[in-house]
XYZ file of C-alpha atoms in Angstrom:
553
model
C -36.207 -35.810 20.987
C -36.717 -32.090 19.923
C -39.411 -31.077 22.057
C -39.421 -26.979 21.429
C -38.106 -24.355 19.132
C -38.355 -20.621 20.230
C -37.095 -18.098 17.746
C -36.636 -14.311 18.454
C -35.504 -11.965 15.564
C -33.653 -14.127 13.353
C -33.624 -12.892 9.862
C -37.220 -12.519 8.714
C -38.678 -14.360 11.872
C -39.653 -11.709 14.649
C -41.274 -14.450 17.069
C -41.829 -17.948 16.723
C -42.503 -20.543 19.289
C -43.011 -24.141 18.157
C -43.508 -27.306 19.682
C -42.888 -30.849 18.233
C -44.093 -34.495 18.794
C -42.546 -37.797 18.320
C -42.856 -39.603 14.909
C -42.629 -37.847 11.457
C -43.189 -34.066 11.299
C -43.151 -32.509 7.764
C -42.529 -28.458 6.943
C -43.934 -27.487 3.764
C -44.075 -23.971 1.977
C -43.444 -22.157 -1.193
C -39.680 -21.873 -2.119
C -38.512 -18.898 -0.581
C -40.781 -18.830 2.194
C -37.804 -19.166 4.941
C -37.499 -22.996 5.746
C -33.701 -22.353 5.622
C -34.039 -19.673 8.388
C -35.655 -22.645 10.738
C -32.607 -24.773 10.147
C -30.202 -21.976 10.278
C -31.808 -21.454 13.949
C -31.620 -24.670 14.869
C -27.948 -24.978 13.631
C -27.074 -22.053 16.082
C -28.553 -23.765 18.890
C -26.242 -26.744 18.067
C -22.990 -24.737 17.979
C -22.928 -23.217 14.493
C -20.996 -20.181 13.506
C -22.540 -16.949 15.145
C -23.117 -14.765 12.502
C -24.362 -11.303 13.102
C -26.145 -11.028 9.864
C -28.806 -13.930 11.040
C -30.279 -10.592 13.396
C -33.287 -9.441 12.236
C -32.964 -5.930 11.069
C -33.419 -3.271 13.496
C -33.236 -5.819 16.106
C -30.414 -5.697 19.185
C -29.842 -9.391 19.421
C -31.396 -12.727 17.984
C -32.350 -15.677 20.495
C -32.820 -19.268 19.755
C -34.103 -21.752 22.478
C -34.313 -25.180 21.776
C -35.413 -28.127 24.293
C -34.972 -31.833 24.228
C -35.920 -34.913 26.233
C -32.817 -37.266 26.071
C -32.662 -40.437 24.744
C -29.053 -41.274 26.120
C -28.896 -38.931 29.360
C -25.182 -40.469 30.500
C -23.652 -39.334 27.681
C -24.825 -35.867 27.573
C -24.350 -35.549 31.311
C -20.846 -36.919 30.829
C -19.987 -34.020 28.369
C -21.557 -31.359 30.642
C -19.722 -32.627 33.740
C -16.744 -32.466 32.043
C -17.423 -28.854 31.170
C -18.244 -27.881 35.092
C -22.104 -27.856 34.309
C -24.772 -29.532 36.641
C -27.503 -31.667 34.996
C -30.114 -33.667 36.628
C -30.809 -36.338 34.000
C -34.414 -36.590 34.694
C -34.995 -32.922 33.406
C -35.133 -31.674 29.601
C -32.043 -30.250 28.453
C -32.515 -26.728 27.160
C -29.962 -24.668 25.118
C -30.143 -20.929 24.494
C -27.767 -19.055 21.960
C -27.576 -15.276 21.763
C -26.368 -13.435 18.890
C -25.601 -9.820 18.988
C -26.052 -7.755 16.150
C -22.824 -5.942 16.865
C -20.954 -9.157 16.947
C -20.227 -11.627 19.390
C -22.591 -14.420 20.971
C -23.369 -16.400 24.414
C -24.759 -19.926 24.793
C -26.396 -21.304 27.759
C -27.248 -25.050 28.761
C -29.965 -25.249 31.292
C -29.301 -21.532 32.086
C -25.695 -22.107 32.532
C -23.008 -20.241 30.564
C -21.308 -22.473 27.916
C -19.078 -22.524 25.002
C -20.163 -22.991 21.395
C -17.531 -25.641 21.220
C -19.712 -27.553 23.954
C -22.885 -27.109 21.873
C -21.200 -28.591 18.938
C -20.172 -31.657 21.108
C -23.630 -32.036 22.422
C -25.027 -31.736 18.863
C -24.376 -35.172 17.540
C -26.283 -36.648 20.720
C -29.366 -34.599 19.922
C -29.818 -34.139 16.177
C -28.711 -35.411 12.820
C -29.242 -32.761 10.181
C -29.122 -34.424 6.512
C -28.688 -32.039 3.681
C -26.403 -31.318 0.675
C -23.804 -29.526 3.124
C -24.008 -31.571 6.373
C -20.758 -33.394 7.355
C -21.887 -35.012 10.522
C -23.959 -38.014 11.565
C -23.599 -40.932 8.883
C -21.415 -38.931 6.538
C -18.533 -38.867 9.172
C -16.302 -42.011 8.760
C -15.368 -41.689 12.453
C -18.515 -43.463 13.223
C -18.696 -45.733 10.549
C -17.120 -48.820 12.482
C -19.445 -48.254 15.627
C -22.257 -48.585 13.408
C -21.233 -51.338 11.387
C -20.588 -53.287 14.630
C -24.216 -52.363 16.034
C -25.631 -53.517 12.969
C -23.575 -56.828 13.024
C -24.411 -57.087 16.597
C -20.792 -57.615 17.160
C -19.042 -58.420 20.507
C -15.753 -56.427 20.915
C -14.870 -57.697 24.373
C -12.663 -60.267 23.552
C -10.609 -58.034 21.157
C -10.832 -55.159 24.035
C -9.296 -57.484 26.592
C -6.666 -58.919 24.293
C -5.674 -55.089 23.448
C -5.329 -54.224 26.845
C -3.058 -57.136 27.705
C -1.073 -56.113 24.588
C -0.575 -52.608 25.786
C -0.010 -53.398 29.296
C 2.532 -55.946 28.085
C 4.306 -53.167 25.788
C 4.306 -50.481 28.696
C 6.157 -53.117 30.904
C 8.787 -53.875 28.272
C 9.390 -50.275 27.505
C 9.636 -49.331 31.436
C 12.042 -52.152 31.789
C 14.181 -51.067 28.739
C 14.287 -47.494 30.041
C 15.159 -48.416 33.765
C 17.926 -50.777 32.249
C 19.336 -47.918 29.912
C 19.362 -45.531 32.704
C 20.913 -48.412 35.083
C 23.696 -49.061 32.582
C 24.329 -45.453 32.136
C 24.640 -45.142 35.915
C 26.840 -48.376 36.571
C 30.013 -46.743 37.410
C 28.392 -44.437 39.882
C 26.141 -47.326 41.461
C 29.127 -49.683 41.787
C 31.034 -46.925 43.782
C 27.918 -45.841 45.745
C 27.022 -49.430 46.623
C 30.618 -50.108 47.562
C 30.632 -46.903 49.727
C 27.451 -47.803 51.623
C 28.517 -51.514 52.108
C 31.666 -50.226 53.712
C 29.683 -47.923 56.051
C 27.192 -50.442 56.742
C 24.580 -47.730 58.191
C 21.811 -48.841 60.551
C 18.682 -47.108 61.036
C 18.630 -44.983 64.310
C 22.491 -45.173 64.635
C 22.552 -41.369 64.312
C 20.698 -40.602 67.213
C 22.431 -43.367 69.395
C 26.037 -41.941 68.429
C 24.930 -38.177 69.174
C 23.430 -39.205 72.625
C 26.372 -41.045 73.479
C 28.832 -38.301 72.187
C 26.710 -35.727 74.175
C 27.177 -37.800 77.489
C 31.032 -37.983 76.834
C 31.341 -34.616 76.265
C 29.287 -33.446 79.410
C 31.481 -35.838 81.269
C 34.623 -34.249 80.082
C 33.444 -30.860 81.094
C 32.620 -31.365 84.784
C 35.306 -34.208 85.576
C 37.563 -31.887 87.169
C 34.643 -30.299 89.209
C 33.727 -33.714 90.391
C 37.381 -34.151 91.585
C 37.165 -30.783 93.275
C 34.084 -31.763 95.129
C 35.543 -35.237 96.053
C 38.740 -33.478 97.594
C 36.638 -30.969 99.596
C 34.347 -33.501 100.935
C 37.025 -36.277 101.951
C 40.626 -34.812 101.498
C 43.158 -34.353 104.205
C 41.642 -31.224 105.174
C 38.366 -31.919 103.837
C 34.617 -31.265 105.434
C 34.228 -35.084 106.462
C 37.675 -35.225 108.177
C 36.710 -32.003 110.027
C 33.420 -33.382 110.853
C 34.852 -36.742 112.172
C 37.512 -34.831 114.342
C 34.743 -32.538 115.677
C 32.515 -35.497 116.695
C 35.551 -37.319 118.463
C 36.011 -34.334 120.676
C 32.355 -33.770 121.211
C 32.008 -37.631 122.222
C 34.716 -37.388 125.294
C 33.285 -34.031 126.647
C 29.559 -34.253 125.881
C 28.763 -36.776 128.655
C 26.501 -35.410 131.412
C 25.748 -32.175 129.332
C 22.404 -32.326 127.219
C 23.137 -29.511 124.864
C 26.371 -31.042 124.111
C 24.614 -34.488 123.691
C 22.346 -32.803 121.152
C 25.002 -31.329 119.353
C 26.983 -34.791 118.985
C 23.758 -36.408 117.602
C 23.531 -33.358 115.013
C 27.114 -34.127 114.024
C 26.282 -37.620 113.495
C 23.352 -37.069 111.502
C 25.331 -34.694 109.245
C 28.480 -37.246 108.816
C 25.824 -39.762 107.454
C 24.460 -37.189 105.102
C 27.832 -36.125 103.989
C 28.659 -39.600 103.493
C 25.883 -40.122 101.435
C 26.747 -37.262 99.323
C 29.987 -38.440 98.853
C 28.734 -41.789 97.374
C 26.587 -40.257 94.867
C 29.231 -38.023 93.807
C 31.310 -40.912 93.177
C 28.867 -42.581 91.261
C 28.354 -39.801 89.094
C 31.968 -39.763 88.614
C 31.861 -43.405 87.524
C 29.045 -42.773 85.085
C 30.617 -39.785 83.271
C 34.008 -41.515 82.969
C 34.757 -41.616 79.169
C 37.484 -42.931 76.941
C 38.626 -40.129 74.686
C 39.621 -42.957 71.969
C 35.750 -43.830 72.144
C 34.756 -40.205 71.804
C 36.882 -39.744 68.824
C 35.741 -42.800 67.140
C 32.146 -41.983 68.025
C 32.726 -38.511 66.434
C 34.540 -39.799 63.381
C 31.395 -42.260 62.788
C 28.848 -39.413 63.122
C 30.833 -36.925 60.746
C 30.881 -39.797 58.066
C 27.193 -41.005 58.235
C 26.081 -37.028 58.162
C 28.638 -36.388 55.386
C 27.427 -39.635 52.782
C 23.763 -38.451 53.943
C 24.487 -35.004 52.444
C 25.961 -36.499 49.400
C 23.071 -38.390 48.741
C 20.675 -35.845 49.606
C 19.043 -38.007 52.398
C 18.646 -38.345 56.066
C 21.190 -40.323 58.122
C 18.413 -42.982 58.799
C 17.589 -43.360 55.237
C 21.098 -44.519 54.321
C 20.304 -48.260 55.065
C 17.271 -48.050 52.524
C 19.172 -46.235 50.222
C 21.888 -49.181 50.236
C 19.218 -51.610 49.472
C 17.638 -49.622 46.657
C 21.007 -48.917 45.000
C 22.308 -52.479 45.429
C 18.768 -53.499 43.723
C 19.403 -51.316 40.867
C 22.770 -52.502 40.242
C 21.550 -56.035 40.651
C 19.028 -55.077 37.831
C 21.803 -54.267 35.549
C 23.228 -58.000 35.884
C 19.910 -59.397 35.808
C 17.970 -56.825 33.434
C 18.818 -58.573 30.108
C 17.144 -61.791 31.265
C 14.172 -59.887 32.331
C 13.788 -57.904 29.170
C 14.111 -61.434 27.369
C 11.031 -62.442 29.536
C 9.136 -59.259 28.958
C 9.828 -59.553 25.022
C 8.394 -63.105 25.008
C 5.534 -62.062 26.877
C 4.738 -59.275 24.578
C 4.943 -61.586 21.572
C 2.435 -63.823 23.074
C 0.224 -60.711 24.126
C 0.657 -59.319 20.564
C -0.280 -63.051 18.905
C -3.248 -62.988 21.232
C -4.606 -59.564 20.114
C -3.942 -60.513 16.395
C -5.916 -63.541 16.780
C -8.854 -61.621 18.331
C -8.632 -58.663 16.146
C -8.682 -60.931 12.876
C -11.808 -62.919 14.372
C -13.671 -59.653 14.844
C -12.557 -58.791 11.409
C -13.909 -61.589 9.756
C -17.370 -60.733 11.632
C -16.814 -57.374 10.657
C -16.469 -58.187 6.363
C -19.689 -60.709 7.020
C -21.719 -58.169 8.439
C -20.731 -55.752 5.718
C -21.701 -58.050 3.263
C -25.232 -58.065 5.011
C -25.310 -54.240 5.311
C -24.462 -53.631 1.805
C -26.987 -55.936 0.617
C -29.534 -54.269 2.907
C -28.760 -50.860 1.792
C -28.891 -52.235 -2.139
C -32.462 -53.495 -1.590
C -33.237 -49.760 -0.555
C -31.644 -47.803 -3.483
C -33.980 -48.863 -6.418
C -37.081 -47.686 -4.741
C -35.419 -44.486 -3.917
C -34.645 -43.812 -7.698
C -30.888 -44.650 -6.955
C -30.870 -48.014 -8.775
C -27.802 -46.891 -10.691
C -25.950 -46.567 -7.707
C -23.740 -48.895 -5.748
C -22.693 -49.071 -2.029
C -20.080 -50.547 -0.333
C -18.857 -50.759 3.300
C -15.340 -50.930 3.146
C -13.141 -52.827 5.733
C -9.229 -52.548 5.743
C -6.533 -53.061 7.966
C -5.061 -49.964 10.070
C -1.328 -49.464 10.589
C -0.115 -50.917 13.867
C 0.097 -47.578 15.403
C -3.606 -47.188 15.084
C -4.562 -50.599 16.580
C -7.303 -50.153 19.266
C -9.729 -52.073 21.579
C -12.144 -52.254 18.997
C -9.691 -54.022 16.557
C -7.353 -53.170 13.476
C -10.004 -52.304 11.028
C -11.006 -49.108 9.409
C -14.603 -48.923 8.255
C -15.953 -46.501 5.782
C -19.141 -46.215 3.672
C -18.600 -45.443 0.104
C -20.779 -45.176 -2.743
C -20.497 -44.990 -6.706
C -23.516 -43.196 -8.204
C -23.105 -44.054 -11.834
C -22.113 -47.079 -13.834
C -18.351 -47.189 -14.073
C -17.876 -44.180 -11.700
C -15.287 -45.033 -9.019
C -16.511 -45.507 -5.472
C -15.932 -42.586 -3.061
C -17.028 -41.482 0.378
C -20.430 -40.342 1.050
C -19.975 -36.825 1.610
C -18.167 -36.631 -2.123
C -21.787 -36.861 -3.611
C -22.739 -33.530 -5.183
C -26.456 -33.692 -5.096
C -28.285 -32.838 -1.909
C -31.472 -34.541 -2.673
C -29.310 -37.618 -3.900
C -27.189 -37.574 -0.762
C -30.291 -37.303 1.546
C -31.819 -40.596 -0.052
C -28.679 -42.235 0.347
C -28.802 -41.474 4.173
C -32.527 -42.310 4.259
C -31.293 -45.976 2.697
C -28.526 -46.325 5.187
C -30.677 -45.269 7.832
C -33.772 -47.605 7.031
C -30.973 -50.294 6.676
C -29.236 -49.655 10.176
C -32.764 -49.515 11.415
C -32.158 -48.190 15.465
C -28.356 -48.782 15.327
C -26.797 -45.594 16.876
C -27.088 -41.847 15.997
C -29.257 -39.061 17.494
C -33.002 -39.618 18.193
C -33.964 -36.451 16.255
C -33.363 -36.673 12.393
C -33.866 -33.819 9.941
C -34.013 -34.438 6.162
C -33.840 -31.142 4.005
C -35.579 -31.620 0.757
C -34.974 -35.350 0.654
C -37.452 -35.580 -2.285
C -35.493 -33.097 -4.508
C -36.069 -33.807 -8.082
C -38.146 -36.997 -7.774
C -41.819 -37.377 -7.612
C -44.478 -40.364 -8.082
C -43.403 -43.687 -6.977
C -40.153 -42.577 -5.688
C -41.604 -39.666 -3.646
C -44.190 -42.351 -2.407
C -41.178 -44.803 -1.431
C -39.504 -41.990 0.250
C -42.364 -41.075 2.262
C -43.259 -44.819 3.317
C -39.512 -45.209 4.179
C -39.562 -41.960 6.372
C -42.677 -43.122 8.177
C -41.353 -46.577 9.115
C -37.930 -44.968 10.178
C -40.134 -42.502 12.499
C -41.179 -45.412 14.451
C -37.873 -45.457 16.219
C -36.901 -41.863 16.086
C -38.305 -38.365 15.588
C -37.983 -37.024 11.977
C -38.642 -33.709 10.721
C -38.663 -33.501 6.961
C -38.348 -30.203 4.795
C -40.322 -31.331 1.616
C -42.194 -30.374 -1.625
C -43.305 -33.520 -2.252
C -47.038 -34.280 -1.408
C -46.573 -37.984 -1.093
C -44.140 -37.230 1.498
C -46.385 -34.656 3.276
C -49.397 -36.804 3.535
C -47.229 -39.109 5.635
C -46.524 -36.669 8.319
C -48.115 -36.880 11.617
C -47.364 -33.366 12.190
C -47.605 -30.715 9.435
C -46.036 -27.097 9.715
C -46.423 -24.610 7.035
C -43.975 -21.878 6.470
C -45.085 -18.786 4.656
C -43.966 -15.260 4.276
C -46.544 -12.331 5.257
C -45.913 -8.529 4.086
C -47.074 -5.739 6.582
C -46.550 -2.504 4.873
C -42.546 -2.293 3.992
C -41.788 -5.359 6.337
C -41.595 -9.043 5.409
C -41.966 -11.624 8.106
C -41.702 -15.447 7.978
C -43.915 -17.434 10.318
C -44.677 -21.124 10.851
C -48.168 -22.501 12.131
C -49.431 -26.088 12.831
C -52.221 -27.171 10.084
C -55.613 -28.604 11.172
C -56.673 -31.836 9.004
C -58.772 -29.764 6.729
C -55.660 -27.179 6.196
C -53.481 -30.138 5.638
C -55.583 -31.375 2.567
C -55.369 -27.934 1.036
C -51.784 -27.555 1.625
C -51.108 -31.070 -0.150
C -53.610 -29.941 -3.000
C -51.759 -26.851 -3.402
C -48.617 -28.860 -3.659
C -50.005 -31.089 -6.064
C -51.731 -28.514 -8.266
C -49.797 -25.072 -7.744
C -51.414 -21.793 -7.023
C -54.650 -22.702 -8.352
C -55.859 -25.710 -6.153
C -58.808 -27.534 -8.280
C -61.253 -29.951 -6.898
C -59.291 -32.659 -8.370
C -56.100 -32.019 -6.445
C -58.243 -31.812 -3.433
C -59.699 -35.343 -4.160
C -56.132 -36.503 -4.808
C -54.947 -34.798 -1.744
C -57.544 -36.688 0.252
C -56.551 -39.962 -1.289
C -52.839 -39.563 -0.373
C -54.004 -38.877 3.271
C -56.337 -41.894 3.749
C -53.203 -44.055 2.136
C -50.849 -42.641 4.786
C-alpha cells in the first residue's frame, strides 16, 4: 500500500507531502490543474524514464519519494537481494528518485543506491496504474495465465511434477546420446588405450615400490667393491684379524707371570671379539645389498614404461589403474550404449505421455475457469456502459518448445468493443476511459486474485455520467475493500464514494504558477462535489445533490 508521496520541484509542484490511507481515495480538480504531474511523479519512483523537463524551472533537481507498506514482502525481498540490497521485511519500503536539471538521475531504495531497472521490476509488486497508455498489470498477457489459474483456484502441482519428470528424462537421454556420440568417435583410440593399459596392468603404489627397490640395488652396486675391500682388510691373508690373532698367540706364550702382558692379552681378546662382530655386520650388509643386474634392468624398464604411459595420458602413475577402468567403462558404453539409449527413449516417451495427460487435464480446467471468468466479466460490462462489448479469455496450446511446469496453454484476455468487430488484446482499445472500465470490470470479476495492492485509475469515468458513473463508483468502493484504490475522477458520483478526498488546484503568485494538493474536510468535500455537479457557479441545489450523494455513499 502507498502510504506517502513527497514531491520536490517537479514541473509546477514546488513542495508537496501527501499521506494516503487504505480504501478508496479520490483526486479531483479542474482540467489542467496538474493531476498528471502527480501520476508522472509516482511513475518516476516506479522507474519511468527520467526526463529533465520534469524539473521545475529554476530548480537544480527534482526529487520524488514514495513509501509503501508491503503486502508481499518475500517477492520484493527477493528482487532486492538479487540486486545486493539489504531489506528488513518488517520495515516500510522507501523509494527515492532524483532527476537533475542538466540530465541524469539517481535512485535509492531504503537509502541504498539502486538502478532504474530495479525500480521497474519493483513497480508491478507495488502499484498498478491503469490509463490510456499503460501497458502493465492486467494489460500484460504474460500474467493472464496466472490470473486465470488464481481465479479458477487451479492446482498446477501435478502438471509441474510431470513436467519435471519429462524434462529430467529429456536431459538424461540427451546426455546419453552425447556420451554415445563422443564414445563412437573415440572408439579406435579407446580400443588402443584399453589394450595398452590392460597389457601394462598397472597397480596403484607400484611406482613407489619399484623406485625404492631400484634405488636400493643402485646403492648396492656402488658400494659392493668397497665392502669387499673392507672384508679383505679384516680377514685377508694379511688382514687385521689375522695379525691380531697372531699377536694374541705370541702374548699367550709369554704373558704368564707378567701382569702388564696379561692385561695386553685381555685387551687383544676384546679387540678380536669386536672385530669379529664388525666382520659379521659387513657380511650381512654385503648379502643384503647383493642385487641381480637382470632384476635391476627389468625394474628400470617397468618404471620407465609406467611413467611414459602416465605422461601420455597426463595422469600420475598411481592413477593409471583407475584410468584403465574408466576407459574400459567408456568402451563398454559403446557396446551397450544403444541398448541404454533405447531404454531412455522409452522412459522419455512414458514421461512425455504423463506430462501431456496432466497438461490436458489442466487445460480442461482452465477452459472451464475461462468460461466462468468470461461470464463474470460480462455481468459487469452493461452497468459500465460497455453493453455492446464482448470479453473472452483465449486458451490455446503452446508449441512444444514452450511447454512449462504450468502447462501447455497460452492465455490472453481479448475484447471486442463493437458488434461485429474482431476480438483484439485489451491494450489495443483506443479509448482510455473505456480501457479503464474494462480493467475495472476485470478487477471486480477477479476480486483478490493477483496484482499489486495499490491500484490507480486515471479518469476511469471519462465520457460517462449518471447511472454509469454511479455503477463505476459502487464497483470501485467494492474493490477498495481488498486493495488500496486512488482514482483521478471528474465524476461527482465517483468522488462521493471516496474515503479520502484530495483536491488538486493551481495557484498564481505574481508571475509564478504552482500546483498544490490538499486533503478536504467533510464540508469542503460537499463544496467540491457541488462544483463538479454545477460548474463554476455552485448552487444550493448542487449542494443538496452533493449531500445526497455523500449520504448514499
